[in-house]
Structures are given as C-alpha cells and as structure tokens.
Amino acid sequence: MSHDNLGFTSSTDALQDLKKSSSSKERHGYGSSEKSDGIYVLELEEKKKKNSNEQENDYDPYKYRVVEHPTTNAETMLHLLKGSLGTGILAMPRAFYNSGYIIGFVATIIIGFLCIYCMRILVRSEYELCKRKRVPSMTYPATAESALLEGPRCLRRFSKASIHIINTFLLIYQMGTCCVYIVFIAKNLQLGLDTFVKMELETYMAILLLPLIIVNYIRNLKFLAPFSTLANIIMFTGIAIMLYYIFREPLSFDNRVAFGNVTNFPLFFGTVLFALEAIGVIMPLENEMKTPKYFMKPFGVLNVAMSIIVAMYTALGFFGYIRYGEKIEGSITLNLPDEKLGIAVQILLAIAIFFTHPIQCYVAIDIVWNEYISQYLEKYRFKLLCEYVIRTVIILITFALAISIPELDLFISLFGALCLSGLGLAFPAIIQLCTFWKVMGPNERKIMVAKNMCLILIGALGLVVGTYTSLHGIISKFS
C-alpha cells in the first residue's frame, strides 16, 4: 500500500507548504529561518515513517482471520493432544532404555521445555510478521521466508530457498512417520494374530499395501473424521490398559540402569523429539482458533496441552522401562502379555494407526502435489489421474523403506533426529532472530543471538549425531 493511498501528501507538496508556513512561524517567534529545505524533507519523512509504524502496530491479524469453522480453546487443546498421541509415546520406554531412567526423566522434561519454547517463539514471530505484512495468517514456510527477508543481509539471499528446505524436511518427516506406521501395524498384527496364523512380518506388510493405497485415495479428510475419532478413542483406551499392565504387579528397580551409555543418548534424543514435537500442527491449529490470543497465554492452550503431553510421555517412558527393563521393545505394545486383553490392544492399536496413516500421509501428498506439481497440469484433462499416481508412488516409497528396514525404534530415532532437530529447534530460533533483528537494541540483540545460537547448535548437533547414530544402528542390524 502506497503512502498516497494512506492519505499522505507527496514530499514536493509538503515542502511547498512548509516553505509557506516557515515565514509565518518566524513572525510569531518560533521556528528558525536557518533550517534548510532538506531538513524539512527529512522531518517529513520521519513523520511519515512514524505514522506508518503506528498503522502497522494498529493492525491485529487476529481480527482479520476468516475461518469457516473456528475451533474453541477446548477443541484446539484436544486436537493438540490427539496430534501428539501416536506411535511416539509407545516408543518412550525404549528411549529410557537408551538413556537410563534418571537421565531419561530429566532430559525428557528439558527437551519438552525446549520444544514448547520453540513453538512459542515461532508463533510469536508469525504474529509479528503478519502485523508488518498486514496479512491475517501465514504458514511455516511463508513465515521463514518473510523472517529471512527481515534479518541480517547475509541471510536474506536464502529467503526463497527456505521455503523448499522446510517443505523438504516436512516431507521427509511425514513420509518417515508413514514408514513407522507401516512397521508398527505389521508388527502388532503379527504378534496379536500369532496364535491364530503364522506369517512373516514382510507378508503382513505386503497384505497391508493395497488397503493403504486405497485408503489414501480418499482426497477429502472429512470422510476420515469418524475413523480418526474412533482411532483416538482406541489410543486412549490402549494407553490405559498398558498402564494397568505396568502397575499390575509391584515395580522393581533391580537391573535397571539409571545412567545409560552416552553413545546411545542420540537415539534417546531422536525418539523423544519424534514423540514430543508437534511443530507441524502448531501454526495450523492456532490459525483456526476462534480466540487465538488465548493460545499463547501463560495458562493458555499451548502451555497446558504440551505440559500434559510431556508429563504423559515422561511417565510412560519411566514406568514402562522400570517394568520391562532391557526386554523393552521398540513399541511397548510388543511387550504386552499373551492374554486376550493384551492381544486385543495390539490388534485395536494396529487398526487405529491404520486409519491415522492417511492423515499423516495427507501432509506429504499436499506438499508434493499442491506445492510442486499440480500447477503445471492445470490445462490437462488427466490431472486427477496424475494426482492418484502421485499418491500411489508416495505410498510405495514408504512401503519400500518399511519392508527394507523394519526396525521400529531405529526408524523413530532416525526421523526424529533428521527432521525435527531442524524443524522443531533450529529453524524457529533462526526465524525469531531474523524477525526481530531490525527492532532490537544492541544489548537485546546480543542476548537473543547468544540464546538462539544455543538452540541452533543443539538442533544441529542433534541432527548430525542423532542421524549418524541411527543410521549406524540400522547398518549394524543388517551387516
């Protein structure tokens, strides 16, 4: 929006007015005839900049958001809880096995705090950038691009590339999650149905392939909503039954490691990030709220929901490891006893994750299709056919990875370290630093640079070391 449209006069007209008024000011004893025309122009520009900043500060993105079906605070909290309860929480006892129960307990809380903090600075940065650009909301990639354009000169050249970098990380993470889901479903079905039929794990995966392709042909997630609700009910019920098995008999700390091997800590780090991190859904959830200002309050939706999630994950990881010790599997469901109730939980959770799979895969399909391919096929009649081909190819890729490396715990750690170290820790720190770079004072800037560089280093270290350790474990399994 130009200054003329905002009601400002041009610099030339204003200068003429100032010239006329200067003699009047001198006659009345104020103003100075010594002031040059150039100084008046500078004063006018400063005034215009001040007015522009005031108008920018007056813009509240929350007031301009048009949401067809806005969610209440309680609904948003429930969505956040549901979005975080997946295979990750079932892998937490294995994570504690890699770290030791004391290190695991403390480190899970610390990592949870870092995740919440990074979610908060990402949402705050989005809000600030929306005010400046006078738009109601932004996506994660759009926020990154806008932030880098506001940051130090050396980073501005990466603004366009940041969109593709974040999309790539999101794509790898979502496809990795789909791989984890395929392995989880197959392993739980194999264990649950073992008393009825004997089949190899690869056979179960092969049987799953066609149903997974068909369910991912559903283009409208509205039709999956009832199945998603059922899946969430099953998940909560399954966790409750697992807690029953954990506490059915007295717990013992005998032969339980308090401080694990330091070389296994990257596996713990990757698993906890995979389990806790919900950075991909935070901005969409906040953008869909009826009262988004309550999302970030001290006792608002984000803090309360994530505190519950961290507490649940810490508790299940700690007590799950204490119950099963070194026998703990990549998913605690695989440790359930060969009883009717245990078998029922394994089969039901496999079904629940089956219907959650297309929701996870939807994000990957959306990135590949809507961001990069569909725009080139607008003129062609076979556009819809191409979309189904893309959907099929994505499922086949995740299936090929899952059947090649059916190691649930290593898969979870790999994709947690590879993708979420960047998406959940490093990128939000960079975005915040760039967003407020121009408006910070020298001391504020030093503090923020120091703080955010720590987050970036933690993210980078987790990405490199965690990915290497996970890949090394995968290679060792098959060498």
CSV table of C-alpha atoms in Angstrom, one decimal:
chain,number,residue,atom,x,y,z
A,1,MET,CA,0.0,0.0,0.0
A,2,SER,CA,1.5,3.4,-1.0
A,3,HIS,CA,1.7,6.4,1.2
A,4,ASP,CA,-0.7,8.3,-1.2
A,5,ASN,CA,-3.3,5.7,-0.5
A,6,LEU,CA,-2.8,6.1,3.2
A,7,GLY,CA,-3.7,9.8,2.9
A,8,PHE,CA,-0.1,11.3,2.9
A,9,THR,CA,0.8,14.2,0.6
A,10,SER,CA,3.8,13.9,-1.6
A,11,SER,CA,7.2,15.3,-0.4
A,12,THR,CA,7.1,18.1,-3.0
A,13,ASP,CA,3.7,19.4,-2.0
A,14,ALA,CA,4.6,19.2,1.7
A,15,LEU,CA,7.8,21.1,1.1
A,16,GLN,CA,5.9,23.9,-0.5
A,17,ASP,CA,3.5,24.0,2.5
A,18,LEU,CA,6.5,24.0,4.9
A,19,LYS,CA,8.1,26.9,2.9
A,20,LYS,CA,4.9,29.0,3.2
A,21,SER,CA,4.5,28.2,6.9
A,22,SER,CA,8.1,28.9,7.8
A,23,SER,CA,7.8,32.7,7.3
A,24,SER,CA,4.7,32.7,9.4
A,25,LYS,CA,6.4,30.7,12.2
A,26,GLU,CA,9.3,33.2,12.2
A,27,ARG,CA,6.9,36.1,12.5
A,28,HIS,CA,5.3,34.5,15.6
A,29,GLY,CA,8.7,33.9,17.2
A,30,TYR,CA,9.2,30.2,16.7
A,31,GLY,CA,10.9,28.1,14.1
A,32,SER,CA,14.2,29.1,12.6
A,33,SER,CA,15.0,30.7,9.2
A,34,GLU,CA,18.3,28.8,9.4
A,35,LYS,CA,16.5,25.5,8.6
A,36,SER,CA,17.1,24.3,5.1
A,37,ASP,CA,14.5,22.8,2.8
A,38,GLY,CA,16.4,19.4,3.1
A,39,ILE,CA,15.9,19.3,6.8
A,40,TYR,CA,12.1,19.9,6.4
A,41,VAL,CA,12.0,17.0,3.9
A,42,LEU,CA,13.9,14.7,6.4
A,43,GLU,CA,11.4,15.7,9.2
A,44,LEU,CA,8.5,14.9,6.9
A,45,GLU,CA,10.0,11.5,6.0
A,46,GLU,CA,10.5,10.8,9.7
A,47,LYS,CA,6.9,11.8,10.4
A,48,LYS,CA,5.6,9.6,7.6
A,49,LYS,CA,7.7,6.6,8.8
A,50,LYS,CA,6.3,7.2,12.3
A,51,ASN,CA,2.7,7.2,11.0
A,52,SER,CA,3.4,4.1,9.0
A,53,ASN,CA,4.8,2.3,12.1
A,54,GLU,CA,1.7,3.4,14.1
A,55,GLN,CA,-0.6,2.0,11.4
A,56,GLU,CA,1.4,-1.2,11.4
A,57,ASN,CA,1.1,-1.6,15.2
A,58,ASP,CA,-2.7,-0.9,14.9
A,59,TYR,CA,-3.1,-3.9,12.6
A,60,ASP,CA,-4.2,-7.0,14.6
A,61,PRO,CA,-4.0,-10.2,12.4
A,62,TYR,CA,-6.4,-12.0,14.8
A,63,LYS,CA,-9.3,-9.5,13.9
A,64,TYR,CA,-8.9,-10.2,10.2
A,65,ARG,CA,-8.8,-14.0,10.2
A,66,VAL,CA,-11.8,-15.6,8.4
A,67,VAL,CA,-12.2,-19.2,9.5
A,68,GLU,CA,-15.1,-21.2,8.2
A,69,HIS,CA,-15.3,-23.5,11.2
A,70,PRO,CA,-13.3,-21.9,14.1
A,71,THR,CA,-12.3,-24.1,17.0
A,72,THR,CA,-12.8,-23.3,20.7
A,73,ASN,CA,-9.9,-23.4,23.2
A,74,ALA,CA,-11.0,-26.8,24.4
A,75,GLU,CA,-11.3,-28.2,20.9
A,76,THR,CA,-7.8,-26.9,20.0
A,77,MET,CA,-6.3,-28.4,23.1
A,78,LEU,CA,-8.0,-31.7,22.3
A,79,HIS,CA,-6.6,-31.6,18.7
A,80,LEU,CA,-3.1,-30.9,20.0
A,81,LEU,CA,-3.4,-33.8,22.4
A,82,LYS,CA,-4.7,-36.1,19.7
A,83,GLY,CA,-2.0,-35.0,17.3
A,84,SER,CA,0.7,-35.9,19.8
A,85,LEU,CA,-0.6,-39.3,20.8
A,86,GLY,CA,0.8,-41.7,18.3
A,87,THR,CA,3.5,-44.3,17.9
A,88,GLY,CA,5.9,-41.9,19.6
A,89,ILE,CA,4.5,-42.3,23.1
A,90,LEU,CA,4.6,-46.1,22.7
A,91,ALA,CA,8.4,-45.9,22.0
A,92,MET,CA,9.2,-43.8,25.1
A,93,PRO,CA,10.1,-46.8,27.3
A,94,ARG,CA,12.7,-47.8,24.7
A,95,ALA,CA,14.1,-44.3,24.7
A,96,PHE,CA,14.5,-44.6,28.5
A,97,TYR,CA,16.3,-47.9,28.0
A,98,ASN,CA,18.9,-46.0,25.8
A,99,SER,CA,19.4,-43.1,28.3
A,100,GLY,CA,18.8,-44.7,31.7
A,101,TYR,CA,15.8,-43.8,33.9
A,102,ILE,CA,17.3,-40.8,35.7
A,103,ILE,CA,18.8,-39.2,32.6
A,104,GLY,CA,15.7,-40.1,30.7
A,105,PHE,CA,13.4,-38.5,33.3
A,106,VAL,CA,15.3,-35.2,33.5
A,107,ALA,CA,16.2,-35.0,29.8
A,108,THR,CA,12.6,-35.6,28.6
A,109,ILE,CA,11.4,-32.7,30.7
A,110,ILE,CA,14.2,-30.4,29.4
A,111,ILE,CA,13.6,-31.4,25.8
A,112,GLY,CA,9.9,-30.9,26.3
A,113,PHE,CA,10.6,-27.4,27.7
A,114,LEU,CA,12.8,-26.6,24.6
A,115,CYS,CA,10.1,-27.8,22.3
A,116,ILE,CA,7.4,-25.7,24.0
A,117,TYR,CA,9.7,-22.7,23.9
A,118,CYS,CA,10.5,-23.1,20.2
A,119,MET,CA,6.8,-23.4,19.4
A,120,ARG,CA,6.1,-20.2,21.3
A,121,ILE,CA,8.8,-18.2,19.5
A,122,LEU,CA,7.6,-19.5,16.2
A,123,VAL,CA,4.0,-18.4,16.8
A,124,ARG,CA,5.2,-15.0,18.2
A,125,SER,CA,7.3,-14.5,15.1
A,126,GLU,CA,4.4,-15.4,12.8
A,127,TYR,CA,2.2,-12.8,14.6
A,128,GLU,CA,4.8,-10.1,14.3
A,129,LEU,CA,5.4,-10.7,10.6
A,130,CYS,CA,1.6,-10.8,10.0
A,131,LYS,CA,1.3,-7.4,11.6
A,132,ARG,CA,4.1,-6.0,9.4
A,133,LYS,CA,2.8,-7.5,6.2
A,134,ARG,CA,-0.8,-6.8,7.1
A,135,VAL,CA,-2.0,-10.4,6.5
A,136,PRO,CA,-4.1,-12.5,8.8
A,137,SER,CA,-2.0,-15.6,9.0
A,138,MET,CA,1.0,-17.5,7.5
A,139,THR,CA,2.2,-21.0,7.0
A,140,TYR,CA,5.5,-22.2,8.4
A,141,PRO,CA,7.4,-21.9,5.1
A,142,ALA,CA,5.9,-18.4,4.4
A,143,THR,CA,6.9,-17.3,8.0
A,144,ALA,CA,10.5,-18.5,7.4
A,145,GLU,CA,10.7,-16.6,4.0
A,146,SER,CA,9.4,-13.4,5.5
A,147,ALA,CA,11.6,-13.6,8.5
A,148,LEU,CA,14.8,-14.1,6.5
A,149,LEU,CA,13.9,-11.1,4.4
A,150,GLU,CA,13.8,-9.0,7.6
A,151,GLY,CA,17.0,-10.5,9.0
A,152,PRO,CA,20.8,-9.8,8.6
A,153,ARG,CA,21.9,-9.2,5.0
A,154,CYS,CA,23.9,-12.4,4.8
A,155,LEU,CA,20.7,-14.5,5.4
A,156,ARG,CA,18.3,-12.6,3.0
A,157,ARG,CA,19.6,-14.5,0.0
A,158,PHE,CA,18.3,-17.7,1.5
A,159,SER,CA,14.7,-16.5,1.9
A,160,LYS,CA,13.4,-18.3,-1.3
A,161,ALA,CA,15.4,-21.4,-0.6
A,162,SER,CA,14.0,-21.6,3.0
A,163,ILE,CA,10.5,-22.5,1.6
A,164,HIS,CA,11.9,-25.6,-0.2
A,165,ILE,CA,14.2,-26.5,2.7
A,166,ILE,CA,11.3,-26.5,5.2
A,167,ASN,CA,9.0,-28.3,2.8
A,168,THR,CA,11.7,-31.0,2.3
A,169,PHE,CA,12.1,-31.5,6.0
A,170,LEU,CA,8.3,-31.7,6.5
A,171,LEU,CA,8.0,-34.1,3.6
A,172,ILE,CA,10.8,-36.4,4.9
A,173,TYR,CA,9.3,-36.3,8.4
A,174,GLN,CA,5.7,-37.1,7.2
A,175,MET,CA,6.9,-39.9,5.0
A,176,GLY,CA,9.1,-41.2,7.8
A,177,THR,CA,6.1,-41.2,10.1
A,178,CYS,CA,4.2,-43.3,7.5
A,179,CYS,CA,7.1,-45.8,7.4
A,180,VAL,CA,7.0,-46.1,11.2
A,181,TYR,CA,3.2,-46.6,11.0
A,182,ILE,CA,3.6,-49.4,8.5
A,183,VAL,CA,6.1,-51.2,10.6
A,184,PHE,CA,4.0,-50.6,13.8
A,185,ILE,CA,0.8,-52.0,12.2
A,186,ALA,CA,2.6,-55.1,10.8
A,187,LYS,CA,4.4,-55.9,14.0
A,188,ASN,CA,1.4,-55.6,16.2
A,189,LEU,CA,-0.8,-57.6,13.8
A,190,GLN,CA,1.9,-60.3,13.7
A,191,LEU,CA,2.2,-60.5,17.4
A,192,GLY,CA,-1.6,-60.3,18.0
A,193,LEU,CA,-2.5,-62.9,15.4
A,194,ASP,CA,0.4,-65.2,16.1
A,195,THR,CA,-1.7,-67.7,18.0
A,196,PHE,CA,-4.1,-68.0,15.0
A,197,VAL,CA,-1.8,-67.8,12.0
A,198,LYS,CA,1.9,-67.9,11.5
A,199,MET,CA,3.2,-65.4,8.9
A,200,GLU,CA,6.4,-63.4,8.3
A,201,LEU,CA,6.5,-59.7,9.0
A,202,GLU,CA,7.1,-58.9,5.3
A,203,THR,CA,3.9,-60.9,4.5
A,204,TYR,CA,1.8,-58.7,6.8
A,205,MET,CA,3.3,-55.6,5.2
A,206,ALA,CA,2.5,-56.9,1.7
A,207,ILE,CA,-1.1,-57.6,2.8
A,208,LEU,CA,-1.3,-54.0,4.1
A,209,LEU,CA,-0.1,-52.4,0.9
A,210,LEU,CA,-3.3,-52.4,-1.2
A,211,PRO,CA,-5.6,-51.3,1.7
A,212,LEU,CA,-3.2,-48.5,2.5
A,213,ILE,CA,-3.2,-47.3,-1.2
A,214,ILE,CA,-7.0,-47.4,-1.3
A,215,VAL,CA,-7.5,-45.5,2.0
A,216,ASN,CA,-5.0,-42.9,0.8
A,217,TYR,CA,-7.1,-42.3,-2.3
A,218,ILE,CA,-9.6,-40.5,-0.1
A,219,ARG,CA,-9.0,-36.9,-1.1
A,220,ASN,CA,-11.3,-35.3,1.4
A,221,LEU,CA,-10.2,-35.7,5.0
A,222,LYS,CA,-13.8,-35.1,6.1
A,223,PHE,CA,-14.6,-38.7,5.2
A,224,LEU,CA,-11.9,-39.9,7.5
A,225,ALA,CA,-13.1,-37.8,10.5
A,226,PRO,CA,-15.2,-40.6,12.0
A,227,PHE,CA,-12.4,-43.1,11.7
A,228,SER,CA,-10.0,-40.6,13.3
A,229,THR,CA,-12.3,-40.1,16.3
A,230,LEU,CA,-12.5,-43.9,16.7
A,231,ALA,CA,-8.7,-44.2,16.4
A,232,ASN,CA,-8.3,-41.6,19.2
A,233,ILE,CA,-10.7,-43.4,21.5
A,234,ILE,CA,-8.8,-46.7,20.9
A,235,MET,CA,-5.5,-45.0,21.5
A,236,PHE,CA,-6.5,-43.5,24.9
A,237,THR,CA,-8.1,-46.9,25.9
A,238,GLY,CA,-5.0,-48.8,24.8
A,239,ILE,CA,-2.7,-46.5,26.9
A,240,ALA,CA,-5.0,-47.0,29.9
A,241,ILE,CA,-4.7,-50.8,29.5
A,242,MET,CA,-0.9,-50.6,29.1
A,243,LEU,CA,-0.8,-48.6,32.4
A,244,TYR,CA,-2.8,-51.4,34.0
A,245,TYR,CA,-0.2,-54.0,32.9
A,246,ILE,CA,2.6,-51.8,34.0
A,247,PHE,CA,1.2,-51.4,37.6
A,248,ARG,CA,-0.5,-54.8,37.9
A,249,GLU,CA,2.5,-56.1,39.9
A,250,PRO,CA,4.9,-54.2,42.2
A,251,LEU,CA,7.7,-52.4,40.3
A,252,SER,CA,11.4,-53.2,40.9
A,253,PHE,CA,14.5,-51.2,40.1
A,254,ASP,CA,16.7,-54.3,40.1
A,255,ASN,CA,18.9,-54.4,37.0
A,256,ARG,CA,17.5,-51.1,35.8
A,257,VAL,CA,20.1,-48.6,34.5
A,258,ALA,CA,20.0,-45.1,36.0
A,259,PHE,CA,22.6,-43.6,33.6
A,260,GLY,CA,22.8,-45.1,30.2
A,261,ASN,CA,25.7,-45.4,27.8
A,262,VAL,CA,26.5,-41.9,26.4
A,263,THR,CA,26.8,-43.4,22.8
A,264,ASN,CA,23.1,-44.3,23.0
A,265,PHE,CA,21.9,-40.8,24.0
A,266,PRO,CA,21.4,-39.6,20.4
A,267,LEU,CA,18.9,-42.5,20.0
A,268,PHE,CA,17.1,-41.3,23.0
A,269,PHE,CA,17.2,-37.7,21.8
A,270,GLY,CA,15.8,-38.6,18.3
A,271,THR,CA,13.0,-40.7,19.8
A,272,VAL,CA,11.9,-38.0,22.3
A,273,LEU,CA,11.9,-35.4,19.6
A,274,PHE,CA,9.8,-37.7,17.3
A,275,ALA,CA,7.4,-38.3,20.2
A,276,LEU,CA,7.0,-34.8,21.6
A,277,GLU,CA,7.4,-32.5,18.7
A,278,ALA,CA,4.2,-31.2,17.1
A,279,ILE,CA,5.7,-28.2,15.3
A,280,GLY,CA,3.9,-29.1,12.1
A,281,VAL,CA,0.4,-28.7,13.6
A,282,ILE,CA,1.0,-25.8,15.9
A,283,MET,CA,0.5,-23.0,13.4
A,284,PRO,CA,-2.5,-24.5,11.6
A,285,LEU,CA,-4.2,-25.1,15.0
A,286,GLU,CA,-3.5,-21.5,16.1
A,287,ASN,CA,-4.7,-20.1,12.8
A,288,GLU,CA,-8.0,-22.0,13.1
A,289,MET,CA,-8.9,-20.8,16.6
A,290,LYS,CA,-11.9,-18.7,17.5
A,291,THR,CA,-9.9,-16.9,20.1
A,292,PRO,CA,-6.2,-17.3,19.1
A,293,LYS,CA,-4.9,-14.8,21.7
A,294,TYR,CA,-5.6,-17.5,24.3
A,295,PHE,CA,-3.2,-19.9,22.6
A,296,MET,CA,-0.1,-18.2,23.9
A,297,LYS,CA,-1.2,-17.1,27.4
A,298,PRO,CA,0.8,-18.4,30.4
A,299,PHE,CA,-2.0,-20.9,31.2
A,300,GLY,CA,-3.2,-21.0,27.6
A,301,VAL,CA,-3.8,-23.8,25.2
A,302,LEU,CA,-0.2,-24.4,24.2
A,303,ASN,CA,1.4,-24.5,27.6
A,304,VAL,CA,-1.4,-26.6,29.2
A,305,ALA,CA,-1.6,-29.1,26.4
A,306,MET,CA,2.1,-29.5,26.0
A,307,SER,CA,2.7,-29.8,29.7
A,308,ILE,CA,0.1,-32.7,29.9
A,309,ILE,CA,1.8,-34.3,26.9
A,310,VAL,CA,5.3,-34.0,28.4
A,311,ALA,CA,4.0,-35.4,31.7
A,312,MET,CA,2.3,-38.4,30.0
A,313,TYR,CA,5.4,-39.2,27.9
A,314,THR,CA,7.7,-38.9,30.8
A,315,ALA,CA,5.5,-41.1,33.0
A,316,LEU,CA,5.0,-43.9,30.4
A,317,GLY,CA,8.7,-43.9,29.4
A,318,PHE,CA,9.9,-44.1,33.0
A,319,PHE,CA,7.4,-46.7,34.3
A,320,GLY,CA,7.5,-48.7,31.1
A,321,TYR,CA,11.2,-49.1,31.3
A,322,ILE,CA,11.1,-49.9,35.0
A,323,ARG,CA,8.5,-52.6,34.3
A,324,TYR,CA,10.2,-54.3,31.3
A,325,GLY,CA,13.9,-53.3,31.6
A,326,GLU,CA,16.3,-54.5,28.9
A,327,LYS,CA,13.5,-56.6,27.4
A,328,ILE,CA,11.6,-53.5,26.3
A,329,GLU,CA,10.8,-53.4,22.5
A,330,GLY,CA,10.6,-50.6,20.1
A,331,SER,CA,6.9,-50.2,21.0
A,332,ILE,CA,5.7,-51.1,24.4
A,333,THR,CA,2.7,-52.9,22.8
A,334,LEU,CA,5.1,-55.6,21.7
A,335,ASN,CA,5.8,-56.4,25.4
A,336,LEU,CA,2.1,-57.0,26.4
A,337,PRO,CA,1.5,-60.5,27.7
A,338,ASP,CA,-0.1,-63.2,25.5
A,339,GLU,CA,-3.5,-62.7,27.0
A,340,LYS,CA,-6.8,-61.9,25.4
A,341,LEU,CA,-6.8,-58.3,26.7
A,342,GLY,CA,-3.1,-57.8,25.6
A,343,ILE,CA,-3.8,-59.3,22.1
A,344,ALA,CA,-6.9,-57.1,21.8
A,345,VAL,CA,-4.9,-54.0,22.5
A,346,GLN,CA,-2.3,-54.9,19.9
A,347,ILE,CA,-4.9,-55.5,17.2
A,348,LEU,CA,-7.0,-52.5,18.0
A,349,LEU,CA,-4.0,-50.1,18.1
A,350,ALA,CA,-2.9,-51.5,14.7
A,351,ILE,CA,-6.3,-50.7,13.3
A,352,ALA,CA,-6.2,-47.2,15.0
A,353,ILE,CA,-2.8,-46.4,13.4
A,354,PHE,CA,-4.0,-47.8,10.1
A,355,PHE,CA,-6.7,-45.1,9.9
A,356,THR,CA,-4.3,-42.4,11.2
A,357,HIS,CA,-1.9,-43.2,8.3
A,358,PRO,CA,-3.8,-41.3,5.6
A,359,ILE,CA,-3.9,-38.2,7.8
A,360,GLN,CA,-0.1,-38.2,8.2
A,361,CYS,CA,0.3,-39.1,4.5
A,362,TYR,CA,-2.1,-36.2,3.6
A,363,VAL,CA,0.6,-33.6,4.5
A,364,ALA,CA,3.2,-35.3,2.3
A,365,ILE,CA,0.8,-35.6,-0.6
A,366,ASP,CA,-0.2,-31.9,-0.1
A,367,ILE,CA,3.4,-30.7,-0.3
A,368,VAL,CA,4.4,-32.8,-3.3
A,369,TRP,CA,1.1,-32.3,-5.3
A,370,ASN,CA,-0.1,-28.8,-4.4
A,371,GLU,CA,3.3,-27.1,-3.9
A,372,TYR,CA,5.2,-28.5,-6.8
A,373,ILE,CA,3.3,-30.5,-9.4
A,374,SER,CA,-0.4,-29.6,-9.8
A,375,GLN,CA,0.3,-26.0,-11.1
A,376,TYR,CA,2.0,-27.5,-14.2
A,377,LEU,CA,-1.0,-29.7,-15.1
A,378,GLU,CA,-3.9,-27.2,-14.9
A,379,LYS,CA,-4.5,-27.4,-18.7
A,380,TYR,CA,-4.6,-31.2,-18.9
A,381,ARG,CA,-7.6,-33.4,-18.5
A,382,PHE,CA,-5.6,-36.2,-16.9
A,383,LYS,CA,-4.7,-34.0,-13.9
A,384,LEU,CA,-6.8,-36.1,-11.5
A,385,LEU,CA,-5.2,-39.3,-12.7
A,386,CYS,CA,-1.8,-37.8,-12.1
A,387,GLU,CA,-2.8,-37.0,-8.5
A,388,TYR,CA,-3.7,-40.6,-7.9
A,389,VAL,CA,-0.4,-41.7,-9.4
A,390,ILE,CA,1.5,-39.4,-7.0
A,391,ARG,CA,-0.5,-40.7,-4.1
A,392,THR,CA,0.4,-44.3,-5.1
A,393,VAL,CA,4.1,-43.5,-5.6
A,394,ILE,CA,4.4,-41.9,-2.1
A,395,ILE,CA,2.8,-45.0,-0.5
A,396,LEU,CA,5.1,-47.3,-2.5
A,397,ILE,CA,8.2,-45.4,-1.4
A,398,THR,CA,7.2,-45.5,2.3
A,399,PHE,CA,6.3,-49.2,1.9
A,400,ALA,CA,9.7,-50.0,0.3
A,401,LEU,CA,11.6,-48.3,3.1
A,402,ALA,CA,9.5,-50.0,5.8
A,403,ILE,CA,9.9,-53.5,4.3
A,404,SER,CA,13.7,-52.9,3.8
A,405,ILE,CA,14.3,-51.7,7.4
A,406,PRO,CA,11.6,-53.0,9.7
A,407,GLU,CA,13.3,-51.6,12.9
A,408,LEU,CA,10.7,-49.5,14.7
A,409,ASP,CA,12.9,-47.9,17.3
A,410,LEU,CA,15.7,-47.0,14.9
A,411,PHE,CA,13.2,-45.6,12.4
A,412,ILE,CA,11.6,-43.4,15.0
A,413,SER,CA,15.0,-42.1,16.2
A,414,LEU,CA,16.3,-41.5,12.7
A,415,PHE,CA,13.4,-39.3,11.5
A,416,GLY,CA,13.2,-37.5,14.9
A,417,ALA,CA,16.8,-36.6,14.7
A,418,LEU,CA,17.0,-35.9,11.0
A,419,CYS,CA,13.9,-33.7,10.6
A,420,LEU,CA,12.7,-32.5,14.0
A,421,SER,CA,16.1,-31.2,15.2
A,422,GLY,CA,15.8,-28.6,12.4
A,423,LEU,CA,12.0,-28.1,12.2
A,424,GLY,CA,11.5,-28.0,16.0
A,425,LEU,CA,14.6,-26.4,17.4
A,426,ALA,CA,17.0,-24.7,14.9
A,427,PHE,CA,14.5,-23.2,12.4
A,428,PRO,CA,12.3,-21.4,15.0
A,429,ALA,CA,15.4,-19.9,16.6
A,430,ILE,CA,16.6,-18.6,13.2
A,431,ILE,CA,13.1,-17.3,12.4
A,432,GLN,CA,12.8,-15.4,15.7
A,433,LEU,CA,16.3,-13.9,15.3
A,434,CYS,CA,15.6,-12.6,11.8
A,435,THR,CA,12.1,-11.4,12.7
A,436,PHE,CA,13.2,-9.1,15.5
A,437,TRP,CA,16.7,-8.3,14.1
A,438,LYS,CA,15.9,-4.7,13.0
A,439,VAL,CA,13.8,-3.7,16.0
A,440,MET,CA,16.2,-4.9,18.8
A,441,GLY,CA,18.6,-2.7,20.7
A,442,PRO,CA,22.3,-3.7,20.8
A,443,ASN,CA,22.0,-5.4,24.2
A,444,GLU,CA,18.8,-7.2,23.3
A,445,ARG,CA,20.4,-8.4,20.1
A,446,LYS,CA,23.4,-9.8,21.9
A,447,ILE,CA,21.2,-11.7,24.4
A,448,MET,CA,19.0,-13.1,21.6
A,449,VAL,CA,21.9,-14.1,19.4
A,450,ALA,CA,23.5,-16.0,22.3
A,451,LYS,CA,20.3,-17.7,23.3
A,452,ASN,CA,19.2,-18.6,19.8
A,453,MET,CA,22.7,-19.8,18.8
A,454,CYS,CA,22.5,-22.3,21.6
A,455,LEU,CA,19.2,-23.6,20.2
A,456,ILE,CA,20.6,-23.7,16.7
A,457,LEU,CA,23.7,-25.6,17.9
A,458,ILE,CA,21.6,-28.1,19.9
A,459,GLY,CA,19.4,-28.7,16.8
A,460,ALA,CA,22.4,-29.0,14.5
A,461,LEU,CA,24.2,-31.4,16.9
A,462,GLY,CA,21.1,-33.5,17.3
A,463,LEU,CA,20.6,-33.7,13.6
A,464,VAL,CA,24.2,-34.7,12.8
A,465,VAL,CA,24.9,-37.0,15.7
A,466,GLY,CA,21.4,-38.4,16.0
A,467,THR,CA,21.1,-39.2,12.3
A,468,TYR,CA,24.6,-40.8,12.2
A,469,THR,CA,23.9,-42.9,15.3
A,470,SER,CA,20.5,-44.1,13.9
A,471,LEU,CA,22.0,-44.9,10.5
A,472,HIS,CA,24.9,-46.7,12.1
A,473,GLY,CA,22.4,-48.8,14.2
A,474,ILE,CA,20.4,-49.6,11.1
A,475,ILE,CA,23.5,-50.6,9.1
A,476,SER,CA,24.8,-52.7,12.1
A,477,LYS,CA,21.5,-54.6,12.2
A,478,PHE,CA,21.8,-55.7,8.6
A,479,SER,CA,25.6,-56.1,8.2
